[in-house]
Amino acid sequence: MVLLALTAVVLVSCLATDGVQIPGSVVDLSEESRAETTEGIFLENDSVEAEIEAAEVGEVIEELDADPEQPMLAVYEPRILEEPLPEVNDRVDEVTAAFPIPNSCSPSIEEASLTCSNGTVNLSSTVIDSNGEFVPAEISADPEEIFLTSPITEDLAFPLVFTIYLAESESPELLDTAEETLAWMISEDQGPGLSQEELDAEEDELTEEAEAMGYTENKDAIGPTEAQPAVRAVAYLTEGTPTTAVPASTGRPRKVTIPSNYRYCPNTCKPKARHDYCTSPALNFWSTTRGIADFRGPCARHDMMIANTAKKKISLSTKKTQRRQGDLQFRANLQQNCRNGFYKLDQAGSKASCFAASGGYYAAVAYTTSRWNGK
């Protein structure tokens, strides 16, 4: 499965209430502007030095730009705001989250963008509450940091998740899809998730179609599972990291597993991307200091869906429609395994990180589907 590389560096994108995107404000580099944006509550990444975070994001931008077949989409590790303390709530009217500017990039005079060594990179200004609703946000910058500022109102559902997705300027739809997916995952976190019966039914359907299409013929031996080394898979989370980034689930959802007839044979099967779980440089696992989410099951099922659809004697339009439906199932499966891997109360911050990364993965998949030739 072809996915994009995401660095574990801090998450959330920009949009508004009711799904209407808020245009980013023109970047103001003045010291006066920076002073104004830092009034009220100020959030930053206390778990890793800003220089390291800037280097990580910059490296991912350069790696993806060097691969013409992959969309350039990166994401910061999320900043989390717990509900303001009662004694200060009456005088806190806004919150600002800070993100270091990636290496080889600088603020642009264009709205919500950076000028990087590879060209213009667009930014989201994503702020989402615990109900999965977008919160209005203004984006600004100085020579060293990007700032997301949102008002504090009585009707907000805390905690709030702040993040920034970064995408190539030629594909603005990547930002919209990524942050909308993150919002959906947060909004569905309190639901029951997929039942074992639903997961079994999906696997049965994939297996029946695969057998009919010859996918399982001459099945190779299953090789060892591998986590892709090209991606930093460990988020910077320490004991001091907020533990209620996303409301804790009421129970542990079932894990989306690898279908028994899935062919893992990246060295001998073609196309390789349909036989290697999550294609490098994407992740087979999303791991933090608090746990791990296994993405091999969702990726394997998505691989089989694409392979089955490609072999059908139907029009390209119908193939794309069926693949989009399979993409939505992939989105649900990613969310399910984030919840399965990080279901405890003290793992909630890691779950938010997993959701943010998954939003990027789904955006890359949707991007690829829209350009698919049906083969």
CSV table of C-alpha atoms in Angstrom, one decimal:
chain,number,residue,atom,x,y,z
A,1,MET,CA,0.0,0.0,0.0
A,2,VAL,CA,1.4,3.4,-1.0
A,3,LEU,CA,1.3,5.9,1.9
A,4,LEU,CA,3.3,8.9,2.8
A,5,ALA,CA,6.0,9.4,5.4
A,6,LEU,CA,4.9,11.3,8.5
A,7,THR,CA,7.2,12.4,11.3
A,8,ALA,CA,6.1,12.2,14.9
A,9,VAL,CA,6.5,15.9,15.6
A,10,VAL,CA,3.2,17.5,16.6
A,11,LEU,CA,-0.3,17.5,15.1
A,12,VAL,CA,-3.4,19.6,14.1
A,13,SER,CA,-4.6,21.6,11.0
A,14,CYS,CA,-6.6,24.7,10.2
A,15,LEU,CA,-10.3,25.0,9.5
A,16,ALA,CA,-13.4,26.5,10.9
A,17,THR,CA,-16.7,25.6,12.4
A,18,ASP,CA,-19.2,23.8,10.1
A,19,GLY,CA,-16.4,22.6,7.9
A,20,VAL,CA,-15.6,26.0,6.4
A,21,GLN,CA,-11.9,26.7,6.1
A,22,ILE,CA,-10.6,29.9,7.6
A,23,PRO,CA,-8.1,31.6,5.4
A,24,GLY,CA,-4.8,32.0,7.2
A,25,SER,CA,-3.8,35.6,8.0
A,26,VAL,CA,-0.9,37.3,6.2
A,27,VAL,CA,2.3,36.4,8.0
A,28,ASP,CA,3.5,39.3,10.1
A,29,LEU,CA,7.2,39.1,11.1
A,30,SER,CA,7.2,42.0,13.5
A,31,GLU,CA,8.1,41.6,17.2
A,32,GLU,CA,5.0,43.5,18.1
A,33,SER,CA,2.9,40.9,16.3
A,34,ARG,CA,4.6,38.1,18.1
A,35,ALA,CA,4.0,39.7,21.5
A,36,GLU,CA,0.3,40.0,20.7
A,37,THR,CA,0.0,36.3,19.7
A,38,THR,CA,1.6,35.0,22.9
A,39,GLU,CA,-0.9,36.7,25.3
A,40,GLY,CA,-3.2,34.3,27.3
A,41,ILE,CA,-2.3,30.6,27.4
A,42,PHE,CA,0.8,29.6,25.4
A,43,LEU,CA,1.4,25.9,24.3
A,44,GLU,CA,4.6,24.4,22.9
A,45,ASN,CA,6.3,21.1,22.7
A,46,ASP,CA,7.9,20.6,26.1
A,47,SER,CA,9.1,17.0,25.3
A,48,VAL,CA,11.6,17.8,22.6
A,49,GLU,CA,13.9,20.8,21.7
A,50,ALA,CA,12.5,23.1,19.0
A,51,GLU,CA,15.7,22.6,17.0
A,52,ILE,CA,15.1,18.8,16.9
A,53,GLU,CA,11.4,19.2,15.9
A,54,ALA,CA,12.3,21.7,13.2
A,55,ALA,CA,15.0,19.3,11.8
A,56,GLU,CA,12.6,16.4,11.8
A,57,VAL,CA,9.8,18.2,9.9
A,58,GLY,CA,12.3,19.7,7.5
A,59,GLU,CA,13.9,16.3,6.8
A,60,VAL,CA,10.5,14.7,6.0
A,61,ILE,CA,9.7,17.6,3.6
A,62,GLU,CA,12.9,17.0,1.7
A,63,GLU,CA,12.5,13.2,1.6
A,64,LEU,CA,9.0,13.4,0.2
A,65,ASP,CA,9.9,16.1,-2.3
A,66,ALA,CA,12.6,13.9,-3.7
A,67,ASP,CA,10.0,11.2,-4.5
A,68,PRO,CA,7.9,12.3,-7.5
A,69,GLU,CA,5.4,9.5,-6.9
A,70,GLN,CA,4.5,10.5,-3.4
A,71,PRO,CA,2.5,13.6,-2.3
A,72,MET,CA,4.4,15.9,0.0
A,73,LEU,CA,2.5,15.9,3.3
A,74,ALA,CA,3.9,16.2,6.8
A,75,VAL,CA,2.4,16.9,10.2
A,76,TYR,CA,3.5,18.3,13.6
A,77,GLU,CA,3.0,16.5,16.9
A,78,PRO,CA,-0.2,17.9,18.4
A,79,ARG,CA,-0.3,20.5,21.2
A,80,ILE,CA,-3.1,19.9,23.7
A,81,LEU,CA,-5.0,22.3,25.8
A,82,GLU,CA,-6.8,21.0,28.9
A,83,GLU,CA,-9.8,23.1,30.2
A,84,PRO,CA,-8.5,26.3,31.7
A,85,LEU,CA,-8.4,26.4,35.5
A,86,PRO,CA,-11.5,28.0,37.1
A,87,GLU,CA,-9.4,30.6,38.9
A,88,VAL,CA,-8.0,32.0,35.7
A,89,ASN,CA,-10.8,31.2,33.3
A,90,ASP,CA,-12.3,34.7,33.7
A,91,ARG,CA,-9.2,36.4,32.3
A,92,VAL,CA,-8.0,34.0,29.6
A,93,ASP,CA,-9.6,34.9,26.3
A,94,GLU,CA,-7.3,33.1,23.8
A,95,VAL,CA,-4.7,30.3,23.5
A,96,THR,CA,-1.7,30.2,21.2
A,97,ALA,CA,0.2,27.1,20.1
A,98,ALA,CA,3.7,27.5,18.8
A,99,PHE,CA,5.5,25.3,16.2
A,100,PRO,CA,9.1,25.7,15.1
A,101,ILE,CA,9.6,26.6,11.4
A,102,PRO,CA,11.2,23.5,9.6
A,103,ASN,CA,14.8,23.6,8.6
A,104,SER,CA,15.3,25.0,5.0
A,105,CYS,CA,12.1,27.0,5.3
A,106,SER,CA,11.1,30.6,6.1
A,107,PRO,CA,7.9,32.5,6.5
A,108,SER,CA,6.2,33.5,3.2
A,109,ILE,CA,4.4,36.7,2.4
A,110,GLU,CA,1.6,34.4,1.1
A,111,GLU,CA,-1.2,33.5,3.4
A,112,ALA,CA,-0.6,30.3,5.5
A,113,SER,CA,2.5,29.1,3.7
A,114,LEU,CA,6.3,28.7,3.9
A,115,THR,CA,9.0,29.2,1.4
A,116,CYS,CA,11.2,26.1,1.5
A,117,SER,CA,14.1,24.8,-0.5
A,118,ASN,CA,11.7,22.7,-2.6
A,119,GLY,CA,9.3,25.6,-3.2
A,120,THR,CA,6.1,26.8,-1.5
A,121,VAL,CA,4.6,24.6,1.3
A,122,ASN,CA,1.0,25.3,2.4
A,123,LEU,CA,0.0,25.1,6.0
A,124,SER,CA,-3.2,24.1,7.8
A,125,SER,CA,-4.3,25.8,11.0
A,126,THR,CA,-6.1,22.9,12.6
A,127,VAL,CA,-7.7,23.3,16.0
A,128,ILE,CA,-10.3,20.7,17.0
A,129,ASP,CA,-12.3,20.2,20.2
A,130,SER,CA,-13.1,16.9,21.8
A,131,ASN,CA,-16.4,16.6,19.9
A,132,GLY,CA,-14.5,16.7,16.6
A,133,GLU,CA,-15.6,20.2,15.8
A,134,PHE,CA,-13.3,22.7,14.2
A,135,VAL,CA,-12.4,25.8,16.2
A,136,PRO,CA,-11.6,29.1,14.5
A,137,ALA,CA,-7.9,29.8,14.4
A,138,GLU,CA,-5.6,32.6,13.1
A,139,ILE,CA,-2.2,31.6,11.8
A,140,SER,CA,0.9,33.9,12.0
A,141,ALA,CA,4.6,33.6,12.1
A,142,ASP,CA,7.9,35.2,13.0
A,143,PRO,CA,11.4,34.1,11.7
A,144,GLU,CA,11.5,31.1,14.1
A,145,GLU,CA,8.0,29.9,14.8
A,146,ILE,CA,4.5,29.5,13.5
A,147,PHE,CA,1.6,30.4,15.8
A,148,LEU,CA,-2.0,29.2,15.9
A,149,THR,CA,-4.3,31.4,18.0
A,150,SER,CA,-7.9,30.5,18.9
A,151,PRO,CA,-10.4,32.3,21.2
A,152,ILE,CA,-11.5,30.7,24.4
A,153,THR,CA,-15.3,30.6,24.6
A,154,GLU,CA,-17.8,29.0,27.0
A,155,ASP,CA,-19.2,26.6,24.5
A,156,LEU,CA,-15.8,24.8,23.7
A,157,ALA,CA,-15.6,21.1,24.5
A,158,PHE,CA,-12.2,20.6,26.1
A,159,PRO,CA,-9.5,19.4,25.6
A,160,LEU,CA,-8.5,21.1,22.3
A,161,VAL,CA,-6.0,19.6,19.8
A,162,PHE,CA,-3.8,22.0,17.9
A,163,THR,CA,-1.7,20.9,14.9
A,164,ILE,CA,-0.4,21.9,11.5
A,165,TYR,CA,-0.3,19.8,8.4
A,166,LEU,CA,2.2,20.8,5.7
A,167,ALA,CA,1.6,20.0,2.0
A,168,GLU,CA,2.8,20.9,-1.4
A,169,SER,CA,1.1,23.9,-2.9
A,170,GLU,CA,0.1,22.0,-6.0
A,171,SER,CA,-2.2,19.7,-4.0
A,172,PRO,CA,-4.2,21.9,-1.5
A,173,GLU,CA,-6.8,19.1,-1.1
A,174,LEU,CA,-4.3,17.2,1.0
A,175,LEU,CA,-4.7,19.6,3.9
A,176,ASP,CA,-8.5,19.5,3.8
A,177,THR,CA,-8.7,15.8,3.7
A,178,ALA,CA,-6.1,15.3,6.4
A,179,GLU,CA,-7.6,17.6,9.0
A,180,GLU,CA,-11.2,16.5,8.2
A,181,THR,CA,-10.1,12.9,8.8
A,182,LEU,CA,-8.5,13.9,12.1
A,183,ALA,CA,-11.7,15.6,13.2
A,184,TRP,CA,-13.8,12.5,12.2
A,185,MET,CA,-11.5,10.2,14.2
A,186,ILE,CA,-11.8,12.4,17.3
A,187,SER,CA,-15.6,12.6,16.9
A,188,GLU,CA,-16.0,8.9,16.6
A,189,ASP,CA,-13.7,8.0,19.5
A,190,GLN,CA,-16.6,7.5,21.9
A,191,GLY,CA,-18.4,5.2,19.6
A,192,PRO,CA,-18.4,1.4,19.9
A,193,GLY,CA,-16.1,0.9,17.0
A,194,LEU,CA,-16.2,-2.0,14.5
A,195,SER,CA,-17.5,-5.3,16.0
A,196,GLN,CA,-15.9,-8.6,15.5
A,197,GLU,CA,-18.8,-9.6,13.2
A,198,GLU,CA,-18.2,-6.6,11.0
A,199,LEU,CA,-14.4,-7.2,10.8
A,200,ASP,CA,-15.0,-10.9,10.0
A,201,ALA,CA,-17.5,-10.0,7.3
A,202,GLU,CA,-15.0,-7.6,5.7
A,203,GLU,CA,-12.3,-10.3,5.7
A,204,ASP,CA,-14.7,-12.9,4.2
A,205,GLU,CA,-15.7,-10.6,1.4
A,206,LEU,CA,-12.1,-9.7,0.6
A,207,THR,CA,-11.1,-13.4,0.6
A,208,GLU,CA,-14.0,-14.5,-1.6
A,209,GLU,CA,-13.1,-11.8,-4.2
A,210,ALA,CA,-9.4,-12.5,-3.9
A,211,GLU,CA,-10.0,-16.2,-4.7
A,212,ALA,CA,-12.3,-15.3,-7.6
A,213,MET,CA,-9.7,-12.9,-9.0
A,214,GLY,CA,-6.7,-15.3,-8.6
A,215,TYR,CA,-5.0,-13.2,-5.9
A,216,THR,CA,-4.3,-16.2,-3.7
A,217,GLU,CA,-2.9,-18.5,-6.4
A,218,ASN,CA,0.7,-19.7,-6.0
A,219,LYS,CA,0.7,-18.2,-2.6
A,220,ASP,CA,4.2,-17.4,-1.4
A,221,ALA,CA,5.4,-18.1,2.2
A,222,ILE,CA,4.6,-15.4,4.6
A,223,GLY,CA,7.8,-13.4,5.3
A,224,PRO,CA,8.8,-11.7,8.5
A,225,THR,CA,7.0,-8.6,9.5
A,226,GLU,CA,9.0,-5.4,9.3
A,227,ALA,CA,8.6,-1.9,10.7
A,228,GLN,CA,9.8,0.5,8.0
A,229,PRO,CA,13.0,2.2,9.2
A,230,ALA,CA,12.6,5.2,6.9
A,231,VAL,CA,10.2,6.9,9.3
A,232,ARG,CA,10.7,8.0,12.8
A,233,ALA,CA,8.0,6.0,14.6
A,234,VAL,CA,8.4,7.2,18.1
A,235,ALA,CA,6.5,10.3,19.2
A,236,TYR,CA,8.1,12.6,21.7
A,237,LEU,CA,5.9,11.9,24.7
A,238,THR,CA,7.2,11.9,28.2
A,239,GLU,CA,5.7,11.5,31.7
A,240,GLY,CA,4.7,15.2,31.6
A,241,THR,CA,2.7,14.9,28.4
A,242,PRO,CA,-1.0,15.7,28.9
A,243,THR,CA,-2.9,12.4,29.2
A,244,THR,CA,-6.4,13.5,28.2
A,245,ALA,CA,-5.7,14.7,24.7
A,246,VAL,CA,-8.7,12.8,23.4
A,247,PRO,CA,-11.4,11.4,25.7
A,248,ALA,CA,-10.7,7.9,26.8
A,249,SER,CA,-12.7,5.2,25.2
A,250,THR,CA,-15.2,3.2,27.3
A,251,GLY,CA,-13.5,0.0,26.3
A,252,ARG,CA,-10.9,-1.5,24.0
A,253,PRO,CA,-12.1,-2.0,20.5
A,254,ARG,CA,-11.3,-5.1,18.5
A,255,LYS,CA,-8.1,-5.1,16.6
A,256,VAL,CA,-8.2,-5.1,12.8
A,257,THR,CA,-6.1,-8.1,11.9
A,258,ILE,CA,-4.3,-9.3,8.8
A,259,PRO,CA,-6.5,-11.5,6.6
A,260,SER,CA,-5.4,-15.1,6.5
A,261,ASN,CA,-5.1,-15.1,2.7
A,262,TYR,CA,-3.1,-11.9,2.5
A,263,ARG,CA,0.1,-12.4,0.5
A,264,TYR,CA,3.1,-10.8,2.1
A,265,CYS,CA,5.7,-11.1,-0.6
A,266,PRO,CA,7.3,-7.7,-1.3
A,267,ASN,CA,10.4,-9.2,-2.9
A,268,THR,CA,8.7,-11.5,-5.4
A,269,CYS,CA,5.2,-10.2,-6.0
A,270,LYS,CA,4.2,-7.4,-8.4
A,271,PRO,CA,3.1,-4.8,-7.9
A,272,LYS,CA,5.1,-4.7,-4.6
A,273,ALA,CA,2.9,-2.1,-3.1
A,274,ARG,CA,0.0,-4.5,-2.8
A,275,HIS,CA,2.0,-7.2,-1.0
A,276,ASP,CA,4.0,-5.3,1.7
A,277,TYR,CA,1.5,-4.1,4.3
A,278,CYS,CA,2.2,-0.3,4.6
A,279,THR,CA,4.5,0.7,1.8
A,280,SER,CA,7.8,2.4,2.8
A,281,PRO,CA,8.3,5.1,3.9
A,282,ALA,CA,4.9,4.8,5.6
A,283,LEU,CA,4.6,3.0,9.0
A,284,ASN,CA,3.5,-0.6,9.8
A,285,PHE,CA,3.3,0.5,13.4
A,286,TRP,CA,2.7,3.8,15.2
A,287,SER,CA,4.7,3.6,18.5
A,288,THR,CA,5.2,6.0,21.4
A,289,THR,CA,6.7,5.7,24.8
A,290,ARG,CA,3.2,4.6,26.0
A,291,GLY,CA,2.3,1.9,23.5
A,292,ILE,CA,1.9,0.9,19.9
A,293,ALA,CA,-0.8,0.7,17.2
A,294,ASP,CA,-0.5,-2.0,14.5
A,295,PHE,CA,-1.3,-0.7,11.0
A,296,ARG,CA,-0.5,-4.0,9.2
A,297,GLY,CA,-4.1,-5.2,9.3
A,298,PRO,CA,-5.7,-2.1,7.9
A,299,CYS,CA,-2.9,-1.8,5.2
A,300,ALA,CA,-3.2,-5.5,4.2
A,301,ARG,CA,-7.0,-5.3,3.8
A,302,HIS,CA,-6.6,-2.1,1.8
A,303,ASP,CA,-4.0,-3.9,-0.4
A,304,MET,CA,-6.4,-6.8,-1.1
A,305,MET,CA,-9.3,-4.4,-1.9
A,306,ILE,CA,-7.2,-2.5,-4.5
A,307,ALA,CA,-6.0,-5.8,-6.0
A,308,ASN,CA,-9.5,-7.2,-6.2
A,309,THR,CA,-10.9,-4.0,-7.7
A,310,ALA,CA,-8.2,-3.6,-10.3
A,311,LYS,CA,-9.0,-7.1,-11.8
A,312,LYS,CA,-12.7,-6.5,-12.2
A,313,LYS,CA,-14.0,-6.0,-15.8
A,314,ILE,CA,-15.8,-2.7,-15.0
A,315,SER,CA,-15.3,0.9,-16.1
A,316,LEU,CA,-12.6,3.1,-14.6
A,317,SER,CA,-15.3,5.3,-13.1
A,318,THR,CA,-16.9,2.3,-11.3
A,319,LYS,CA,-13.5,1.1,-10.2
A,320,LYS,CA,-12.7,4.5,-8.6
A,321,THR,CA,-16.1,4.5,-6.9
A,322,GLN,CA,-15.5,1.1,-5.4
A,323,ARG,CA,-12.0,2.0,-4.3
A,324,ARG,CA,-13.2,5.2,-2.6
A,325,GLN,CA,-15.6,3.0,-0.6
A,326,GLY,CA,-12.7,0.8,0.3
A,327,ASP,CA,-10.7,3.9,1.3
A,328,LEU,CA,-13.4,4.8,3.8
A,329,GLN,CA,-13.2,1.3,5.3
A,330,PHE,CA,-9.4,1.8,5.5
A,331,ARG,CA,-10.0,5.1,7.4
A,332,ALA,CA,-12.2,3.3,9.9
A,333,ASN,CA,-9.7,0.5,10.3
A,334,LEU,CA,-6.9,2.9,11.0
A,335,GLN,CA,-9.0,4.7,13.7
A,336,GLN,CA,-9.9,1.3,15.2
A,337,ASN,CA,-6.3,0.2,15.6
A,338,CYS,CA,-5.3,3.6,17.1
A,339,ARG,CA,-8.0,3.0,19.7
A,340,ASN,CA,-7.0,-0.6,20.2
A,341,GLY,CA,-3.4,0.3,20.7
A,342,PHE,CA,-4.0,3.3,22.9
A,343,TYR,CA,-7.1,2.6,24.9
A,344,LYS,CA,-6.0,3.3,28.4
A,345,LEU,CA,-6.5,6.7,30.0
A,346,ASP,CA,-2.8,7.4,30.3
A,347,GLN,CA,-2.4,6.6,26.6
A,348,ALA,CA,-4.8,9.2,25.3
A,349,GLY,CA,-2.1,11.7,24.2
A,350,SER,CA,-0.5,8.9,22.1
A,351,LYS,CA,-3.9,8.2,20.6
A,352,ALA,CA,-4.2,11.8,19.5
A,353,SER,CA,-0.8,11.5,17.9
A,354,CYS,CA,-1.9,8.3,16.2
A,355,PHE,CA,-5.1,9.9,14.9
A,356,ALA,CA,-3.1,12.8,13.5
A,357,ALA,CA,-0.7,10.6,11.6
A,358,SER,CA,-3.6,8.5,10.3
A,359,GLY,CA,-5.3,11.6,9.0
A,360,GLY,CA,-2.2,12.1,6.8
A,361,TYR,CA,-2.2,8.5,5.7
A,362,TYR,CA,-5.8,8.6,4.6
A,363,ALA,CA,-5.2,11.9,2.8
A,364,ALA,CA,-2.4,10.3,0.8
A,365,VAL,CA,-4.6,7.3,0.0
A,366,ALA,CA,-7.5,9.6,-1.2
A,367,TYR,CA,-5.0,11.6,-3.3
A,368,THR,CA,-3.7,8.4,-5.0
A,369,THR,CA,-7.3,7.1,-5.7
A,370,SER,CA,-8.3,10.3,-7.4
A,371,ARG,CA,-5.3,9.8,-9.8
A,372,TRP,CA,-5.7,6.0,-10.2
A,373,ASN,CA,-5.6,4.5,-13.7
A,374,GLY,CA,-7.5,1.4,-12.6
A,375,LYS,CA,-4.6,-1.0,-12.9
